[in-house]
């Protein structure tokens, strides 16, 4: 099998390290990390936002030129490249092409430029993370000229076998990026989860909730059986505390499109509970490796009328009774039934170890895509 050198343009998210650390056979990545720092650092949180804002003002998609001597280029950043070399691109949503500046994506010139670059003969494959992402792109951009280039490529994670004790004591974990912006907790559904957990606490005396992230000060009062940390833990300690020592992973988010944290939890064999929004039904098979919960809230329903998130941010900060009710219902099932937790745990692990989110499956598909791009 021919060796291929790939210039990988990516961010510092752990997902991209999974690609670098576990590449397809005979593929060598020349990784160009944008920004070349660490995930959730000052650059990522502030400078990147400023750059995105300028791009929006200029009505430009994110464009990157690569000076690499590799055989081809793979962008994981939703960046459009102008170089004359074969390239493939993956993306989480249509907004990835404009740094999630949806107001910019509404501009005809922006959509024209995106279509132009994706139609280029140098663009060989367009790889949405999910079928929901593909549909989202088709809703925003006219894909007729390059529809045959689109192919869903699910992200993958390495699996870690964990010997869990399926006892009557049940620990739930919820993970989101530590942020000084209190609204981020509400956007991830943390307030609804705390309200649901209050109800669960009255029903059960054997449960505990662990949160990785910042809880707003006004929500910290009377937190029974809830612990949290804002500390950026080393990767090993993070896994031990929030994945290895927990029984159920819950993520009641209103914004996630492809929740990598859920795949991480599944990679250690955890049943998962999350809303039925965007690509969640592609990750969670309801009743098999977890439960999908009902939610009327998701940014995707707002974005065309509310590209600056003003109404969304106002509505998301409220409590959502339908979400809370379904969280209580689905989590109660798992809390009471340790055999079901065990079965769902095994199914989650299987999906990452050898199924649709396995490295073996991804690498086989990606190697074929690279080979086709170089013909």
C-alpha positions as a printed Julia matrix, in Angstrom:
375×3 Matrix{Float64}:
   0.0    0.0    0.0
   1.4    3.35  -1.08
   2.51   5.78   1.63
   0.63   9.07   1.69
   1.76  12.31   3.32
  -1.2   14.42   4.4
  -1.07  18.03   5.53
  -3.64  18.01   8.35
  -4.95  21.47   9.21
  -6.72  21.12  12.54
  -7.54  22.68  15.87
  -6.23  21.64  19.3
  -9.37  19.67  20.22
  -8.66  16.1   21.5
 -10.71  14.72  18.58
  -8.01  15.76  16.12
  -5.31  14.19  18.25
  -7.23  10.94  17.81
  -6.65  11.29  14.07
  -2.96  12.12  14.48
  -2.32   9.35  17.03
  -4.32   6.7   15.16
  -3.85   7.42  11.41
  -4.96   5.2    8.52
  -2.46   2.6    7.32
   0.63   4.1    5.65
  -0.63   7.65   6.19
   1.7   10.18   7.73
   0.21  13.44   8.98
   2.04  16.73   8.79
  -0.18  18.38  11.37
  -0.66  22.11  11.26
  -2.64  23.05  14.35
  -4.66  26.28  14.2
  -4.13  27.89  16.67
  -0.83  26.26  17.59
  -1.54  26.37  21.3
  -3.86  24.45  23.61
  -7.59  23.82  23.72
  -9.57  26.39  25.71
  -6.61  28.8   26.07
  -6.75  32.6   25.84
  -6.09  32.56  22.07
  -8.84  30.08  21.38
 -11.4   31.86  23.54
 -10.72  35.5   22.66
  -8.45  36.08  19.64
 -10.28  33.46  17.56
 -13.61  35.21  18.29
 -12.15  38.52  17.1
 -10.89  36.97  13.85
 -14.29  35.37  13.27
 -15.98  38.74  13.81
 -13.73  40.43  11.22
 -14.45  37.65   8.72
 -18.16  38.24   9.29
 -17.83  41.99   8.69
 -15.93  41.32   5.45
 -18.47  38.64   4.48
 -15.71  36.12   3.92
 -15.66  32.37   4.56
 -12.68  30.98   6.44
  -9.91  30.64   3.86
  -6.53  29.01   4.45
  -3.58  28.56   2.09
  -1.29  25.62   2.78
   2.41  25.77   1.92
   2.99  22.1    2.71
   4.77  19.7    0.34
   2.44  16.85   1.32
   0.58  14.74  -1.23
  -2.77  16.2   -0.26
  -4.43  18.42   2.34
  -7.08  17.52   4.88
  -8.75  20.36   6.73
 -10.69  19.62   9.9
 -11.32  23.3   10.53
 -14.05  24.09   8.06
 -11.46  26.17   6.21
 -11.56  26.69   2.46
  -8.17  26.43   0.78
  -7.03  28.29  -2.33
  -3.95  26.22  -3.17
  -3.62  24.08  -6.31
  -3.32  20.72  -4.63
  -5.86  17.94  -3.92
  -7.72  18.56  -0.69
 -10.55  17.13   1.38
 -12.51  18.93   4.03
 -14.66  17.8    6.95
 -17.15  19.86   8.92
 -19.61  19.72  11.81
 -22.24  22.15  10.44
 -22.61  24.63   7.59
 -21.55  27.26  10.11
 -18.09  25.68  10.25
 -17.3   27.43   6.96
 -17.77  30.86   8.56
 -16.53  30.27  12.1
 -20.15  29.81  13.27
 -20.92  33.4   12.19
 -24.38  32.59  10.84
 -25.09  36.2    9.93
 -22.18  36.01   7.49
 -23.57  32.78   6.01
 -26.78  34.63   5.13
 -24.81  36.89   2.75
 -25.04  35.87  -0.93
 -21.35  36.64  -1.55
 -20.3   34.33   1.3
 -22.41  31.45   0.03
 -21.13  32.07  -3.51
 -17.49  31.83  -2.37
 -18.14  28.65  -0.37
 -19.86  27.06  -3.37
 -17.04  28.19  -5.66
 -14.29  26.59  -3.57
 -16.22  23.38  -2.91
 -16.88  23.1   -6.66
 -13.17  23.42  -7.42
 -11.53  20.46  -9.16
  -8.92  20.48  -6.37
 -11.6   19.79  -3.74
 -11.96  16.01  -3.87
 -14.22  15.19  -0.92
 -16.54  17.06   1.44
 -16.97  15.09   4.66
 -19.79  16.01   7.06
 -19.53  14.5   10.55
 -23.13  13.29  10.28
 -26.15  13.06   8.0
 -27.61  15.94  10.02
 -24.55  18.03   9.08
 -25.01  17.1    5.41
 -28.65  18.17   5.55
 -27.63  21.41   7.28
 -25.15  22.23   4.51
 -27.75  21.54   1.83
 -30.19  23.88   3.59
 -27.73  26.78   3.46
 -25.68  26.17   0.31
 -26.71  25.07  -3.17
 -24.81  21.77  -3.41
 -25.86  20.7   -6.9
 -22.4   21.27  -8.42
 -20.57  19.17  -5.83
 -23.2   16.85  -4.32
 -21.32  13.78  -5.59
 -18.31  14.81  -3.47
 -20.26  14.7   -0.19
 -19.75  11.61   2.0
 -20.52  11.3    5.72
 -17.43  10.45   7.77
 -18.21   9.81  11.45
 -15.48  10.86  13.9
 -13.84   8.04  15.87
 -12.26   7.47  19.29
 -10.01   4.84  20.77
 -11.79   2.64  23.3
 -10.81   1.92  26.91
 -12.12  -1.14  28.69
 -13.26  -0.23  32.2
 -14.29  -2.73  34.9
 -17.32  -1.06  36.42
 -19.04  -2.09  39.62
 -22.74  -2.17  38.84
 -23.84  -1.47  42.39
 -26.85   0.31  43.84
 -24.77   3.5   44.17
 -25.1    5.47  40.92
 -22.9    8.36  39.78
 -23.9   10.64  36.93
 -21.4   12.84  35.11
 -21.9   15.97  33.03
 -19.0   17.63  31.21
 -18.75  20.99  29.53
 -15.93  23.4   28.84
 -15.08  25.56  31.86
 -16.04  29.14  30.98
 -16.24  32.51  32.75
 -19.41  33.19  30.74
 -22.32  31.98  32.89
 -24.64  31.67  29.89
 -22.52  28.74  28.65
 -23.84  26.61  31.53
 -27.43  27.32  30.49
 -26.67  26.71  26.8
 -25.4   23.24  27.75
 -28.61  22.62  29.72
 -26.87  22.53  33.1
 -29.67  24.38  34.9
 -32.28  21.89  33.65
 -30.07  19.01  34.77
 -29.7   20.49  38.27
 -33.47  20.93  38.5
 -34.03  17.33  37.36
 -31.42  16.1   39.82
 -33.2   17.93  42.66
 -36.31  15.88  41.86
 -34.29  12.66  41.58
 -32.67  13.34  44.96
 -36.08  13.22  46.61
 -36.79   9.83  45.0
 -33.42   8.13  45.54
 -30.8    8.25  48.27
 -28.07   6.51  46.28
 -27.19   9.04  43.56
 -24.41  11.55  42.98
 -23.83  14.09  40.19
 -20.32  15.13  39.14
 -19.92  18.21  36.93
 -16.8   19.26  35.04
 -17.25  22.98  34.47
 -18.42  26.16  36.17
 -21.79  26.3   37.94
 -23.17  29.88  38.11
 -23.1   31.2   41.68
 -26.87  31.69  41.85
 -27.36  27.94  41.17
 -24.88  26.67  43.77
 -27.22  26.96  46.76
 -28.57  23.79  48.35
 -26.76  21.43  45.98
 -27.26  18.04  47.56
 -25.04  15.18  46.32
 -23.55  17.42  43.6
 -19.83  18.1   43.23
 -18.05  20.09  40.53
 -14.61  21.23  39.51
 -13.52  24.15  37.31
  -9.95  22.88  37.2
  -8.45  21.94  33.82
  -7.43  18.44  34.83
  -4.67  16.43  33.14
  -6.22  14.07  30.61
  -5.56  10.94  32.68
  -7.1   12.38  35.84
 -10.05  13.77  33.89
 -10.86  10.31  32.51
 -10.49   8.66  35.92
 -12.73  11.13  37.73
 -15.49  11.76  35.2
 -15.59   8.67  32.99
 -14.04   5.69  34.78
 -15.76   6.39  38.13
 -19.19   7.27  36.75
 -22.12   5.09  35.72
 -24.2    7.33  33.43
 -23.17  10.2   31.19
 -25.78  12.93  30.67
 -25.55  15.94  28.36
 -28.78  17.98  28.18
 -27.33  20.4   25.62
 -29.15  22.88  23.39
 -26.26  23.61  21.02
 -24.22  20.5   20.28
 -24.24  19.19  16.73
 -21.87  16.26  17.15
 -21.09  15.89  20.85
 -17.56  14.49  21.05
 -17.88  14.29  24.84
 -20.6   11.67  24.33
 -18.32   9.59  22.1
 -15.6    9.86  24.77
 -18.03   8.58  27.4
 -19.12   5.74  25.11
 -15.47   4.83  24.49
 -15.21   3.89  28.17
 -18.5    1.99  28.13
 -21.05   4.41  29.55
 -24.77   4.61  28.78
 -25.63   8.13  27.64
 -28.65  10.41  27.94
 -29.01  13.47  25.69
 -31.65  15.45  23.76
 -32.89  14.32  20.36
 -31.35  17.27  18.49
 -29.27  17.51  15.3
 -27.05  14.36  15.06
 -27.81  12.91  18.5
 -30.06  10.19  17.07
 -27.08   9.07  14.95
 -24.94   8.71  18.09
 -27.51   7.41  20.57
 -29.73   4.52  19.54
 -32.65   5.06  21.88
 -33.0    2.14  24.28
 -29.78   0.49  23.01
 -26.82   2.49  24.32
 -28.77   5.16  26.15
 -31.85   7.35  25.93
 -32.86  10.33  23.83
 -34.89  12.95  25.66
 -37.43  15.39  24.28
 -36.42  19.0   23.73
 -38.17  21.87  22.0
 -34.99  23.96  22.16
 -32.11  23.84  19.7
 -30.13  26.62  18.02
 -30.87  25.08  14.59
 -34.55  26.04  14.92
 -33.64  29.67  15.64
 -30.64  30.41  13.5
 -32.13  31.64  10.21
 -34.3   34.21  12.01
 -31.88  34.77  14.88
 -28.29  34.52  13.46
 -26.85  36.54  16.36
 -28.42  34.18  18.94
 -30.22  37.03  20.74
 -33.62  35.32  21.13
 -31.99  31.91  21.53
 -29.82  33.14  24.42
 -32.89  34.63  26.1
 -34.99  31.47  25.72
 -32.21  29.05  26.64
 -31.71  30.7   30.05
 -35.24  29.7   31.08
 -36.17  26.34  32.58
 -37.59  23.82  30.11
 -40.26  21.65  31.8
 -40.41  19.08  28.98
 -36.64  18.56  29.2
 -36.66  18.3   33.0
 -39.58  15.85  32.99
 -37.94  13.56  30.45
 -34.55  13.74  32.18
 -36.18  12.55  35.41
 -38.04   9.78  33.59
 -35.09   8.38  31.59
 -32.49   8.76  34.34
 -34.86   7.04  36.81
 -35.0    3.99  34.53
 -31.2    3.7   34.53
 -30.82   4.46  38.23
 -33.24   1.67  39.19
 -32.04  -0.96  36.71
 -28.35  -1.84  37.05
 -28.71  -4.71  34.57
 -29.94  -2.27  31.93
 -27.02   0.06  32.74
 -24.65  -2.85  32.22
 -26.24  -3.85  28.91
 -26.24  -0.27  27.58
 -22.67   0.16  28.78
 -21.59  -2.86  26.73
 -23.46  -1.55  23.69
 -21.86   1.89  23.96
 -18.41   0.32  24.16
 -19.14  -1.91  21.17
 -20.13   1.08  19.01
 -16.72   2.67  19.6
 -14.62  -0.48  19.77
 -15.81  -2.05  16.51
 -18.85  -0.12  15.27
 -19.7    3.15  13.54
 -17.39   5.25  15.76
 -14.42   2.87  15.7
 -10.98   3.92  14.51
 -10.8    0.81  12.32
 -13.99   1.79  10.47
 -12.92   5.44  10.11
  -9.41   4.6    8.92
 -10.62   2.16   6.28
 -13.0    4.77   4.9
 -10.48   7.61   5.14
  -7.72   5.63   3.44
 -10.07   4.95   0.51
 -10.99   8.65   0.34
  -7.31   9.67   0.26
  -6.54   7.1   -2.46
  -9.44   8.35  -4.58
  -8.36  11.98  -4.09
  -4.91  11.24  -5.49
  -6.03   9.37  -8.6
